[in-house]
Coordinates of C-alpha atoms in Angstrom, one line a residue:
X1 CA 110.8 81.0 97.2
X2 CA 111.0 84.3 99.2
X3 CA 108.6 83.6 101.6
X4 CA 110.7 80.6 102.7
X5 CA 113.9 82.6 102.6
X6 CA 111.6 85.0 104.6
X7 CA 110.7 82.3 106.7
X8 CA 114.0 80.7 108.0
X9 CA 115.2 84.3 108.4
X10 CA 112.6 85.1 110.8
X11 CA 113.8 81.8 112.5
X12 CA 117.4 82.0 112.7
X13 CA 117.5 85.7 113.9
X14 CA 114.8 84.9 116.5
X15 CA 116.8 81.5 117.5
X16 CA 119.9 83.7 117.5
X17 CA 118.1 86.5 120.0
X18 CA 117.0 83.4 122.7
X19 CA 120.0 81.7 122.1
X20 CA 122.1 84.6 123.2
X21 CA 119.3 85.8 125.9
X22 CA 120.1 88.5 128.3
X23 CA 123.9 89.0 128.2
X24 CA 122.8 89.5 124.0
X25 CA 120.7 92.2 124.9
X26 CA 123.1 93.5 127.9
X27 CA 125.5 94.0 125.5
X28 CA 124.2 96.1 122.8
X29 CA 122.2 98.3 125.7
X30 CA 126.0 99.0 127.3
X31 CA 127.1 99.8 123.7
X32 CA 124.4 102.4 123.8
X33 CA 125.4 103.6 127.1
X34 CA 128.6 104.9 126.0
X35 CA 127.2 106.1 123.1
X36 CA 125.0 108.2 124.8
X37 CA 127.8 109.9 126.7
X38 CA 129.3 110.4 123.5
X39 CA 126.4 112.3 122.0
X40 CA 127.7 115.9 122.4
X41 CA 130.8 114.7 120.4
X42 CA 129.0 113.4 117.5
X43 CA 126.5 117.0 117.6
X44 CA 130.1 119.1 118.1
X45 CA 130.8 116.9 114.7
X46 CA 127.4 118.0 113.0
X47 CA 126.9 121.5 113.6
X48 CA 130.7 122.1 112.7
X49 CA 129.7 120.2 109.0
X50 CA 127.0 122.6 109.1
X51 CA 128.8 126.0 109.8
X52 CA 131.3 124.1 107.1
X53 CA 128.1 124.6 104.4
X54 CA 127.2 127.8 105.7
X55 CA 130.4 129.1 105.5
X56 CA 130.4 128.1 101.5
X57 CA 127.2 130.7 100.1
X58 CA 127.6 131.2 96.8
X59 CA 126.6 134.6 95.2
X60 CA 125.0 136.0 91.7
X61 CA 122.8 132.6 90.6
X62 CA 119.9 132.0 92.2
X63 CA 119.8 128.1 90.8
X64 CA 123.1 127.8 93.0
X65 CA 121.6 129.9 95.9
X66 CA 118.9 127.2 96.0
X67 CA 121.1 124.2 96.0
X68 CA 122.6 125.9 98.9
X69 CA 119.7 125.8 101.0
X70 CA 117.8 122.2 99.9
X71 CA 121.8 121.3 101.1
X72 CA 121.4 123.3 104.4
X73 CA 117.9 121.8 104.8
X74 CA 119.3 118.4 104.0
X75 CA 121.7 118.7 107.1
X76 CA 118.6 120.2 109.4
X77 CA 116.2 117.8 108.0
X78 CA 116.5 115.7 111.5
X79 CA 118.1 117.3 113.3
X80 CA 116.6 120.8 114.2
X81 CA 112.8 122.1 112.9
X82 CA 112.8 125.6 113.0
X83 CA 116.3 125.6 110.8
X84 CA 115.3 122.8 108.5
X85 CA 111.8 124.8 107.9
X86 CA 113.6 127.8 107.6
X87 CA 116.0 127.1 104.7
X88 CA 112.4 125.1 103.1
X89 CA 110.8 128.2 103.2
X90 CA 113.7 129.8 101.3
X91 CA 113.8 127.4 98.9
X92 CA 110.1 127.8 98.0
X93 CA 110.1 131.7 97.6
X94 CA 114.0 131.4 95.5
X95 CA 111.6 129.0 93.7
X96 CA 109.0 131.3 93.1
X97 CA 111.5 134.4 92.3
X98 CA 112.4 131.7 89.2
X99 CA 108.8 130.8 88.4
X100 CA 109.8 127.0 88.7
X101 CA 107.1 124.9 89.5
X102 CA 109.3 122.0 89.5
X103 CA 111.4 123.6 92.5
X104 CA 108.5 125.1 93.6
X105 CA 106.7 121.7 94.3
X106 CA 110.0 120.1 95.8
X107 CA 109.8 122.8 98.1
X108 CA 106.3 122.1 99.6
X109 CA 107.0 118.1 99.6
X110 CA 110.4 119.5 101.8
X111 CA 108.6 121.6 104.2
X112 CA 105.4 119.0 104.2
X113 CA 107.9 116.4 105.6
X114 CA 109.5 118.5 108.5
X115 CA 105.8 119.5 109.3
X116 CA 104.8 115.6 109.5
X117 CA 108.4 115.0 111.6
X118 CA 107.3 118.4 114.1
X119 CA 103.5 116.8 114.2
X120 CA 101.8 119.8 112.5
X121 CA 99.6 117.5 111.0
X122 CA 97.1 120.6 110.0
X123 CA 100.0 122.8 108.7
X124 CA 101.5 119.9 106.8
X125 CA 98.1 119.1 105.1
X126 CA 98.1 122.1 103.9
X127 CA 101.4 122.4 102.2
X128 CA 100.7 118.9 100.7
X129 CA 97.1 119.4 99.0
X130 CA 98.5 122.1 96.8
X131 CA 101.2 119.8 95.4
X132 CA 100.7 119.0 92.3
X133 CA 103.2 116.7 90.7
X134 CA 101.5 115.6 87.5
X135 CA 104.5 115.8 84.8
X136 CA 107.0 116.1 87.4
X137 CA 110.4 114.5 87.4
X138 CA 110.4 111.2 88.7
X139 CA 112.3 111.8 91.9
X140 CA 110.2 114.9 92.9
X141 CA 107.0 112.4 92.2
X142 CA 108.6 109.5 94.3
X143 CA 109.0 111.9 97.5
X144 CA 105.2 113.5 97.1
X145 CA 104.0 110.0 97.0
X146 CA 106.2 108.8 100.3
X147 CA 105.0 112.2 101.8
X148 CA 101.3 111.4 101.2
X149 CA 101.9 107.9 102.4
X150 CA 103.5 108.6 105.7
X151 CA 100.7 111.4 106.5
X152 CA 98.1 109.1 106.5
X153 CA 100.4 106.2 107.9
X154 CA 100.8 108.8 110.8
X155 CA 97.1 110.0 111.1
X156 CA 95.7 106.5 111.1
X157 CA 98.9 105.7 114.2
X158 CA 98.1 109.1 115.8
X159 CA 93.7 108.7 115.5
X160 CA 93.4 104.9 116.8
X161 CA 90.2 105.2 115.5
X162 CA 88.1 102.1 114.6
X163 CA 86.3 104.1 111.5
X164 CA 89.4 106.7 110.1
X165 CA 92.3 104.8 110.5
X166 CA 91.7 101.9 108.4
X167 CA 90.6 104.6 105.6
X168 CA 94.0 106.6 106.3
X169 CA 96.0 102.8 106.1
X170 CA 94.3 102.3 102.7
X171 CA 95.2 105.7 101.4
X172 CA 98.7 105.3 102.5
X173 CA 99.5 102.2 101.0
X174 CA 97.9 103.2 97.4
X175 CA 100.4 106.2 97.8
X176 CA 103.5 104.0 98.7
X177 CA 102.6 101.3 95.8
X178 CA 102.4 105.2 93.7
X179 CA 106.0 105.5 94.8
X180 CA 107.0 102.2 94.4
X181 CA 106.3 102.0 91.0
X182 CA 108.8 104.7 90.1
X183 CA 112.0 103.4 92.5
X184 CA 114.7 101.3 91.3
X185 CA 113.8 97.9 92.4
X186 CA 117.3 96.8 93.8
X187 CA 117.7 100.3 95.9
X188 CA 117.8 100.2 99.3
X189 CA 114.4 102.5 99.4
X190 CA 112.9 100.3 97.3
X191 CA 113.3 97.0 99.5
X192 CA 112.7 98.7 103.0
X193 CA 109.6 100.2 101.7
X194 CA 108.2 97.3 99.9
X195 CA 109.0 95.3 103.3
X196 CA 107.0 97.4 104.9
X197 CA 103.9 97.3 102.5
X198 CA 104.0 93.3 103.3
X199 CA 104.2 93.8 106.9
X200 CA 101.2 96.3 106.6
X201 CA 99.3 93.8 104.6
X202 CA 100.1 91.0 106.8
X203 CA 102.5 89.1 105.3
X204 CA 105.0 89.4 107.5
X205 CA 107.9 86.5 105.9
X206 CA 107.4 88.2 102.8
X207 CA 108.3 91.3 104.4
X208 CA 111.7 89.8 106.1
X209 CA 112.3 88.4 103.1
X210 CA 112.5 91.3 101.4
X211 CA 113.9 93.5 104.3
X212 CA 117.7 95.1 103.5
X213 CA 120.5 93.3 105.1
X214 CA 121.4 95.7 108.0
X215 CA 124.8 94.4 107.8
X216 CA 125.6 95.6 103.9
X217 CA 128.6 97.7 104.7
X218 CA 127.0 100.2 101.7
X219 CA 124.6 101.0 103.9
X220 CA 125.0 104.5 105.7
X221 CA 124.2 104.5 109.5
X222 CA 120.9 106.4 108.5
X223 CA 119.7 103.9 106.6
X224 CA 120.4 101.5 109.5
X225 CA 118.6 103.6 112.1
X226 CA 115.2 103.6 109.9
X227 CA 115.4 100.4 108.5
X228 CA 116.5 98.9 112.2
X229 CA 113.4 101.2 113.9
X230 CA 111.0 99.7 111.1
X231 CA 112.4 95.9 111.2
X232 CA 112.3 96.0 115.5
X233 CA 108.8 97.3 115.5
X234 CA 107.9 94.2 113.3
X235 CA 109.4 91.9 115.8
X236 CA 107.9 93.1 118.9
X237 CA 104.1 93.6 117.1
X238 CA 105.3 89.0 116.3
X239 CA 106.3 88.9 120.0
X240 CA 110.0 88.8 119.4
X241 CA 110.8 91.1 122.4
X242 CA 114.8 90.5 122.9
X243 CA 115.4 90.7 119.0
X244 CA 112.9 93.6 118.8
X245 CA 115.1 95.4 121.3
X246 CA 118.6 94.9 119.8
X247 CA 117.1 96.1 116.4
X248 CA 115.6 99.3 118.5
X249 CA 118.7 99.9 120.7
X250 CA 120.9 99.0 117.2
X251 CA 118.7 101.7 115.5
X252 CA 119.0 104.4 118.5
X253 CA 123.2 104.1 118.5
X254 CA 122.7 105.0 114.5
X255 CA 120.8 107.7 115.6
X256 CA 123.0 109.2 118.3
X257 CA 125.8 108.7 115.7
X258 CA 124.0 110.5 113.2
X259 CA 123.2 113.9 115.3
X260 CA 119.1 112.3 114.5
X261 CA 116.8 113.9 116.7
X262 CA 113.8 113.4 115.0
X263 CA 113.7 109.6 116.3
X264 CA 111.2 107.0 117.3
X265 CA 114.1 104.1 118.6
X266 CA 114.6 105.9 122.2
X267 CA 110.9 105.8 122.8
X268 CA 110.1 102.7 121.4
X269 CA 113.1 101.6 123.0
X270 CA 112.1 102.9 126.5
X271 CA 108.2 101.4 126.1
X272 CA 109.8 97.8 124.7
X273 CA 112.2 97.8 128.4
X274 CA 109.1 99.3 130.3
X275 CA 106.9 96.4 129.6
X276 CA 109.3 93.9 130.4
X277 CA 109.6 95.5 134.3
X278 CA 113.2 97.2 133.4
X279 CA 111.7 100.6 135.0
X280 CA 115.4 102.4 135.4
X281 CA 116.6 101.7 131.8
X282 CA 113.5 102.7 130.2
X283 CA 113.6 106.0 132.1
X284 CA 117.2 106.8 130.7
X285 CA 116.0 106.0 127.5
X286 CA 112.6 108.3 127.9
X287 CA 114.8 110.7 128.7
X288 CA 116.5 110.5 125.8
X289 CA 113.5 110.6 123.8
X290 CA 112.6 113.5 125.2
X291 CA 115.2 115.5 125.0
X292 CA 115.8 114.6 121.6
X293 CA 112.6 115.3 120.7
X294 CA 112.4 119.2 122.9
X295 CA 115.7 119.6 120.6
X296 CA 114.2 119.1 117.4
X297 CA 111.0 120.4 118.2
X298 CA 108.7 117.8 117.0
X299 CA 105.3 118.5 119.2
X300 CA 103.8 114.7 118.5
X301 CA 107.0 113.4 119.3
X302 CA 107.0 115.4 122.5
X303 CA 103.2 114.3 123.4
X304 CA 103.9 110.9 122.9
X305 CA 107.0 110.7 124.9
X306 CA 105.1 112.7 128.1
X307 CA 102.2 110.1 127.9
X308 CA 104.5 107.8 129.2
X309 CA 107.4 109.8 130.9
X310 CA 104.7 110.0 134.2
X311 CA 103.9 106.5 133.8
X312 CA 108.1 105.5 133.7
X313 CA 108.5 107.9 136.4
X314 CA 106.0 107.0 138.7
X315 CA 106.7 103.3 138.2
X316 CA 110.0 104.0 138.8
X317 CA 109.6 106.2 142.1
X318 CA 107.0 103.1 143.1
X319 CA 110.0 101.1 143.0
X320 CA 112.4 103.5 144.5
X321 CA 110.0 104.1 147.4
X322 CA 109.4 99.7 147.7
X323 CA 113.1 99.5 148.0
X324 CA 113.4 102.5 149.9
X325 CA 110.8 100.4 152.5
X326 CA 112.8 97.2 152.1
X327 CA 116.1 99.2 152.8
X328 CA 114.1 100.6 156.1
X329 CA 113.4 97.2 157.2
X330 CA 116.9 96.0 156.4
X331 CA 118.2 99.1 158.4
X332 CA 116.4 98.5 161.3
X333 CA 117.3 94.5 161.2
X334 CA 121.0 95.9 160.6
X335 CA 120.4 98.5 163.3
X336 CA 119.3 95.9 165.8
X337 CA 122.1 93.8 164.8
X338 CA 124.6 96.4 165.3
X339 CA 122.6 97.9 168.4
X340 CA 123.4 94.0 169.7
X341 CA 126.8 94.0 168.6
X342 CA 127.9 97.5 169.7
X343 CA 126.5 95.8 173.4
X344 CA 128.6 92.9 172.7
X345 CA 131.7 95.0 172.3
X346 CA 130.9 97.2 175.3
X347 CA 130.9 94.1 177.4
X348 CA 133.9 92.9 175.9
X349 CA 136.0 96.1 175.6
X350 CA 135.2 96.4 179.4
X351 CA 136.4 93.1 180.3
X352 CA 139.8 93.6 178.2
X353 CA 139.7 97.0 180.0
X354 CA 139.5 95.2 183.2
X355 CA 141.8 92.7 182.0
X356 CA 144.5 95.4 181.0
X357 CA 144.3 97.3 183.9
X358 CA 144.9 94.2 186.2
X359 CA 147.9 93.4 183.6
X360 CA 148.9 97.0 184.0
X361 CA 148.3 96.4 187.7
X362 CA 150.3 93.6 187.6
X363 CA 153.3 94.8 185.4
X364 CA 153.5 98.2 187.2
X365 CA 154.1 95.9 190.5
X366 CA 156.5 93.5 188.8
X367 CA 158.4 97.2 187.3
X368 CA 158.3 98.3 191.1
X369 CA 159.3 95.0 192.6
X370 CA 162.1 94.9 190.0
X371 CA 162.9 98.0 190.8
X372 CA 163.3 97.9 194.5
X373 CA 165.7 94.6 193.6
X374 CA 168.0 96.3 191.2
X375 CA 168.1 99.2 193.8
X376 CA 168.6 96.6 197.0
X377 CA 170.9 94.7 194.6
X378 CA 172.8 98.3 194.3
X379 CA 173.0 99.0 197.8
X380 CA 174.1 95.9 198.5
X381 CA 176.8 95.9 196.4
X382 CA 177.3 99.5 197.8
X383 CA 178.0 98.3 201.1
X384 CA 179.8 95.7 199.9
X385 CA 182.2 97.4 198.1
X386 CA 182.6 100.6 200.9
X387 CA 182.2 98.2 203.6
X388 CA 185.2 96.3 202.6
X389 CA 186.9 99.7 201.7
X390 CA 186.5 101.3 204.9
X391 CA 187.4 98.2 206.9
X392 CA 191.0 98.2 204.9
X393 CA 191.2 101.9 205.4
X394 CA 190.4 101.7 209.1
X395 CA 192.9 99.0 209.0
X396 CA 195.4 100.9 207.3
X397 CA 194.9 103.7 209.8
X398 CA 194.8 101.6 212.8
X399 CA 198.1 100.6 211.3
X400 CA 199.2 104.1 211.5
X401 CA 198.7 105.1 214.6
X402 CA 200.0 102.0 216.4
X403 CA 203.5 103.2 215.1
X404 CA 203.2 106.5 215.9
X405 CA 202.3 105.1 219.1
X406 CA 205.7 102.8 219.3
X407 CA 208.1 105.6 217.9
X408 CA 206.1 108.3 221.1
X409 CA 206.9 105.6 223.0
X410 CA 210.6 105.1 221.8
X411 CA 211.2 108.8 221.7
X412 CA 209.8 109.2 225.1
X413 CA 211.9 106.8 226.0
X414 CA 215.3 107.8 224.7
X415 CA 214.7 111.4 224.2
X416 CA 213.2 114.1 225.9
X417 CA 213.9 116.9 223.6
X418 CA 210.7 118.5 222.0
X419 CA 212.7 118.7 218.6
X420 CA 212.3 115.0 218.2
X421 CA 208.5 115.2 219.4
X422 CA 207.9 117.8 216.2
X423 CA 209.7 115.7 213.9
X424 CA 207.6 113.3 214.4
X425 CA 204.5 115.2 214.2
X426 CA 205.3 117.1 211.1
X427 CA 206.0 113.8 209.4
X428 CA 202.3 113.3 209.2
X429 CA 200.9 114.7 206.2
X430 CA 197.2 115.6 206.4
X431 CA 196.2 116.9 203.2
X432 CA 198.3 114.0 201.6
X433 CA 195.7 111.4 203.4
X434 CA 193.1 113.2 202.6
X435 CA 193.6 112.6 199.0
X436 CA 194.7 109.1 199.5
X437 CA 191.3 109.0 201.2
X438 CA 190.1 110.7 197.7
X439 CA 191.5 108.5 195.5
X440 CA 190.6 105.4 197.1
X441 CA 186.7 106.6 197.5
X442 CA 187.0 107.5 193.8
X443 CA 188.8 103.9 192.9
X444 CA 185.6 102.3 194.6
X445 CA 183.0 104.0 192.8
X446 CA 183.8 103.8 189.8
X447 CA 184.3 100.1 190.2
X448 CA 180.1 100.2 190.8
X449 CA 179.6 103.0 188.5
X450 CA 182.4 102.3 185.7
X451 CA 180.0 104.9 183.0
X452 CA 179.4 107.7 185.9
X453 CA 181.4 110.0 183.7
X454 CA 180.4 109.4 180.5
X455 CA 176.6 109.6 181.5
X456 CA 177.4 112.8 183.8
X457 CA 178.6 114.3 181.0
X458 CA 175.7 113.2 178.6
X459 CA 174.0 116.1 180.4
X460 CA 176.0 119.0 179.0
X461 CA 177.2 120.2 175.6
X462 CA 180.3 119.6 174.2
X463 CA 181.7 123.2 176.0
X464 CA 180.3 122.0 179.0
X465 CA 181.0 118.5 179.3
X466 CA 183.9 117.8 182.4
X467 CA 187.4 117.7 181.5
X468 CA 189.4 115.1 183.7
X469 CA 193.1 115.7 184.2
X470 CA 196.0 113.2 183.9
X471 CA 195.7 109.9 186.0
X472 CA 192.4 112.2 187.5
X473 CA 189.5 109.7 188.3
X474 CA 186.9 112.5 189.1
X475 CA 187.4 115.9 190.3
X476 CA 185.2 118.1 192.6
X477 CA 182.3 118.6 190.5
X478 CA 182.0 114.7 189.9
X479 CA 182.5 114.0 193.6
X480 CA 179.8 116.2 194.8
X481 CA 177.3 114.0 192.5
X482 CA 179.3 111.1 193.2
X483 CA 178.3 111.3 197.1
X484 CA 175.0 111.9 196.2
X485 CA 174.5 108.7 193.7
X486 CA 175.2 107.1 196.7
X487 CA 172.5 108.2 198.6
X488 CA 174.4 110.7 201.0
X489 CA 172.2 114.5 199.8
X490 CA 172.8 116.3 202.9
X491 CA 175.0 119.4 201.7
X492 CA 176.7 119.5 205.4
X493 CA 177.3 116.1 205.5
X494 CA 179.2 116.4 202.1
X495 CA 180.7 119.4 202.7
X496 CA 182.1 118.0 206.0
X497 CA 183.5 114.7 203.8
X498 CA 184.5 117.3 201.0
X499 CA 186.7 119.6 203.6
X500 CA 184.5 122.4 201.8
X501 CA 182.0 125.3 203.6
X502 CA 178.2 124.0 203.0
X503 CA 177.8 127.7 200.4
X504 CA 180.6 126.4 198.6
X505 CA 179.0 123.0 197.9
X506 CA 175.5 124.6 197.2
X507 CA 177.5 126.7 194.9
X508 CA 179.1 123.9 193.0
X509 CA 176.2 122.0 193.0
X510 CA 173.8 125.5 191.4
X511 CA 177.1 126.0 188.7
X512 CA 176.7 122.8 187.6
X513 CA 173.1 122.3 187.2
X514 CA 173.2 126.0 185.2
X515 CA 175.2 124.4 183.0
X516 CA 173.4 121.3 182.2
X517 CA 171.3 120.5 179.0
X518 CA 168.3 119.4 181.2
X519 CA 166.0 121.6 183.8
X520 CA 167.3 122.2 187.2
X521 CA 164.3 120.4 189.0
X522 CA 165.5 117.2 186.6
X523 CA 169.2 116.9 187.2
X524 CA 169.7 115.2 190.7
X525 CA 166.9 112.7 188.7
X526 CA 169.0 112.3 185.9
X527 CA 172.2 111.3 188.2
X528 CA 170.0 109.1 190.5
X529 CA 169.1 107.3 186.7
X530 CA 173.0 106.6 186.3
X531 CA 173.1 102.3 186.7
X532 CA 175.4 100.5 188.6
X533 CA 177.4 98.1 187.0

């Protein structure tokens, strides 16, 4: 009946494992990721539990004293060597102090296992061939018989030899069926060991069969990590490889949880990944085992893990320099590509260059052609306007001197008194035409330039700014620029319009620009800018 129950086990996980395929094994290798990262965390966890222990040595009895340190050697069991044989050592001489063989001899199978763990195979043979448990308690029997079993179980895997190994097998199977004999047949050490006295014999459903269910929630996560490192070894030696890598990467996150460096998962791990061609994974993970292994101090572990860390490495820089080489090749396709591209664009960036400066060409003319017709446009309306203006004023004083002329004719005619002559003279008032004159000159231009004044004075501060009087259209300073919006920049000519010296209008003209918010050089420019309506 077991061996079936073995049997469909065996099938339903490994149906499960295919079933699920690579995202299956994806996932449980990313759950491991992160737990890696995590590691410090869960060491920051363990040595504080220790320094917790440390912190509690009890004084006076030595029976306490040694609890304390099988306790202390407990926690460095696997996790550090040189600590864990340390507080071994202490136990076996505080044995010796009480003349306890009993302690004595759980001492020795103590410091025998951390020997095993570091691979002092020599050093731990010793310890263990002067053990002698006959009349022992029970528990102190069960671990000298494991110990016995795991050193030849270790010599025949660390040997490979065709003669000695299947000796050391034998002996360590006696010693486990030794040890078997005195566990508790429903314990969890019971079933993993017995399932791995099947497997060792060859009957491997038997062995499932009997394996611990990984997912009893009494299981501790140590018990997972040895019994998951044990079970995925069993799948990958029946060709199972994705099942015998979750098992592996299940037992190396127990592990990492756990603060255990003396491990096998990470390596295993990293050779399972290596052989199916995952060469970057399996160097993390080789990694991993070595520097788990450096911090423990287990020598074997460390010579394992750099018989294969060269062969990882250099199948992993073979790769790095084959995709360096197809990167090269892709570069210089990419290069060429671009090389024809970058042409391409020169060709075309020179045409749109050409193209824009014709447009440019071509809008500057059209700006300058515009131009010239606003300012043709403003002439003309220029003439227009003064054209008309001086024709009426001409007209008005044509109109004026034809009736002087009739009232010198009149008076010469009727009079010949001079009184009468100067009357008439003295009834024309100059300076009152001239400001006519003025007025209507100032009436006309703002009719073309109807925002001269408020633009003139955009060019000055508010201190600054011209000040018109009462029914004033412009005053001198406006006029000056006026005349010259126009087009007439001759200072004589407007002095001689003005009635002013030519200094005088240079003067006006300097006091203003001095004035003015822009540069000197930039203010006739900045009046020329001034539209017509």
């Amino acid at each position: 009946m077991r061996r079936i129950f073995g049997g469909l086990f065996f099938l339903l996980l490994s149906l499960a494992a295919h079933a699920k395929g690579k995202p299956y094994i994806d996932s449980i290798l990313h759950v491991l990721n992160q737990t890696i990262e995590r590691a410090a965390a869960y060491d920051s966890v363990k040595i504080k539990k220790i320094d917790s222990i440390r912190r509690q040595m009890p004084q006076g009895s030595p029976e306490l004293t040694y609890n304390y340190y099988q306790e202390l050697y407990e926690a460095y069991k696997v996790f550090n060597f040189d600590s864990a044989f340390s507080y071994g050592a202490k136990m076996q001489q505080l044995g010796h102090q009480l003349n306890d063989p009993v302690r004595i001899a759980n001492a020795k199978v103590k410091l025998g296992f951390i020997l095993l763990s570091s691979g002092m195979f020599m050093e731990a043979s010793g310890y263990i061939n002067t053990i002698f448990v006959n009349g022992m308690p029970d528990e102190v029997r069960v671990e000298f018989f494991k110990l016995k079993s795991r050193f030849y179980s270790d010599m025949a895997a660390y040997n490979q030899d065709r003669f000695f190994s299947p000796e050391y097998m034998r002996q360590a199977i006696v010693y486990m069926d030794s040890a078997l004999q005195l566990m508790d047949s429903t314990s969890f050490e019971y079933r993993f060991h017995k399932a791995e006295q099947l497997y060792k014999r060859g009957d491997i459903l038997g062995a499932l069969a009997t394996f611990p269910d990984l997912n009893d929630p009494n299981l501790t996560e140590r018990q997972v990590a040895v019994a998951a490192c044990s079970l995925g070894s069993m799948y990958q030696k029946n060709q199972q490889r994705d099942t015998a890598i979750y098992l592996m990467a299940r037992s190396a996150i127990a592990d990492i949880r756990t603060s255990t460096k003396e491990t096998m998962a990470a390596y295993t791990l990293a050779t399972f990944l290596f052989e199916l061609g995952d060469i970057k994974t399996a160097s993390r993970y080789i990694e991993r085992a070595m520097t788990e292994a450096v911090f423990y101090g287990a020598r074997q572990r460390k010579v394992m893990v750099s018989n294969i860390l060269p062969i990882i490495e250099e199948e992993r820089i073979n790769t790095a320099e084959q995709q360096n080489r197809s990167l090269i090749i892709y570069a210089a396709i990419v290069t060429l590509l671009f090389l024809a591209l970058v042409a391409m664009t020169i060709i075309v960036f020179r045409q749109i260059r050409k193209l824009k400066q014709a447009q440019l060409a071509i809008t500057q003319a059209h700006l300058r052609q515009q131009e010239a017709n606003n300012q043709l446009e403003e002439a003309n309306k220029i003439k227009e306007e003064y054209i008309g203006y001086f024709f009426n004023s001409n007209a008005k004083y044509i109109g004026k001197i034809e009736k002087i002329k009739q009232m010198l004719e009149q008076k010469l005619a009727e009079s010949k008194s001079p009184a009468d002559f100067r009357f008439l003279i003295n009834s024309i008032n100059v300076r009152q035409e001239r400001e006519e004159l003025f007025t209507n000159f100032d009436r006309v231009f703002l009719r073309i330039f109807p925002h001269f004044v408020d633009e003139f004075n955009k060019l000055f501060d508010a201190d600054n700014k011209v000040q018109l009087k009462e029914n004033e259209l412009l005053n001198t300073d406006l006029r000056i620029f006026a005349l010259i919006r126009i087009g007439i920049t001759d200072n004589e000519q407007i002095a001689r319009i003005l009635e002013y010296s030519v200094n005088t209008i240079y003067a006006y003209k300097t006091k203003i620009k001095k004035r003015s918010l822009v540069p000197n050089e930039e203010f006739e420019d900045r009046i020329m800018a001034i539209k017509a309506l």
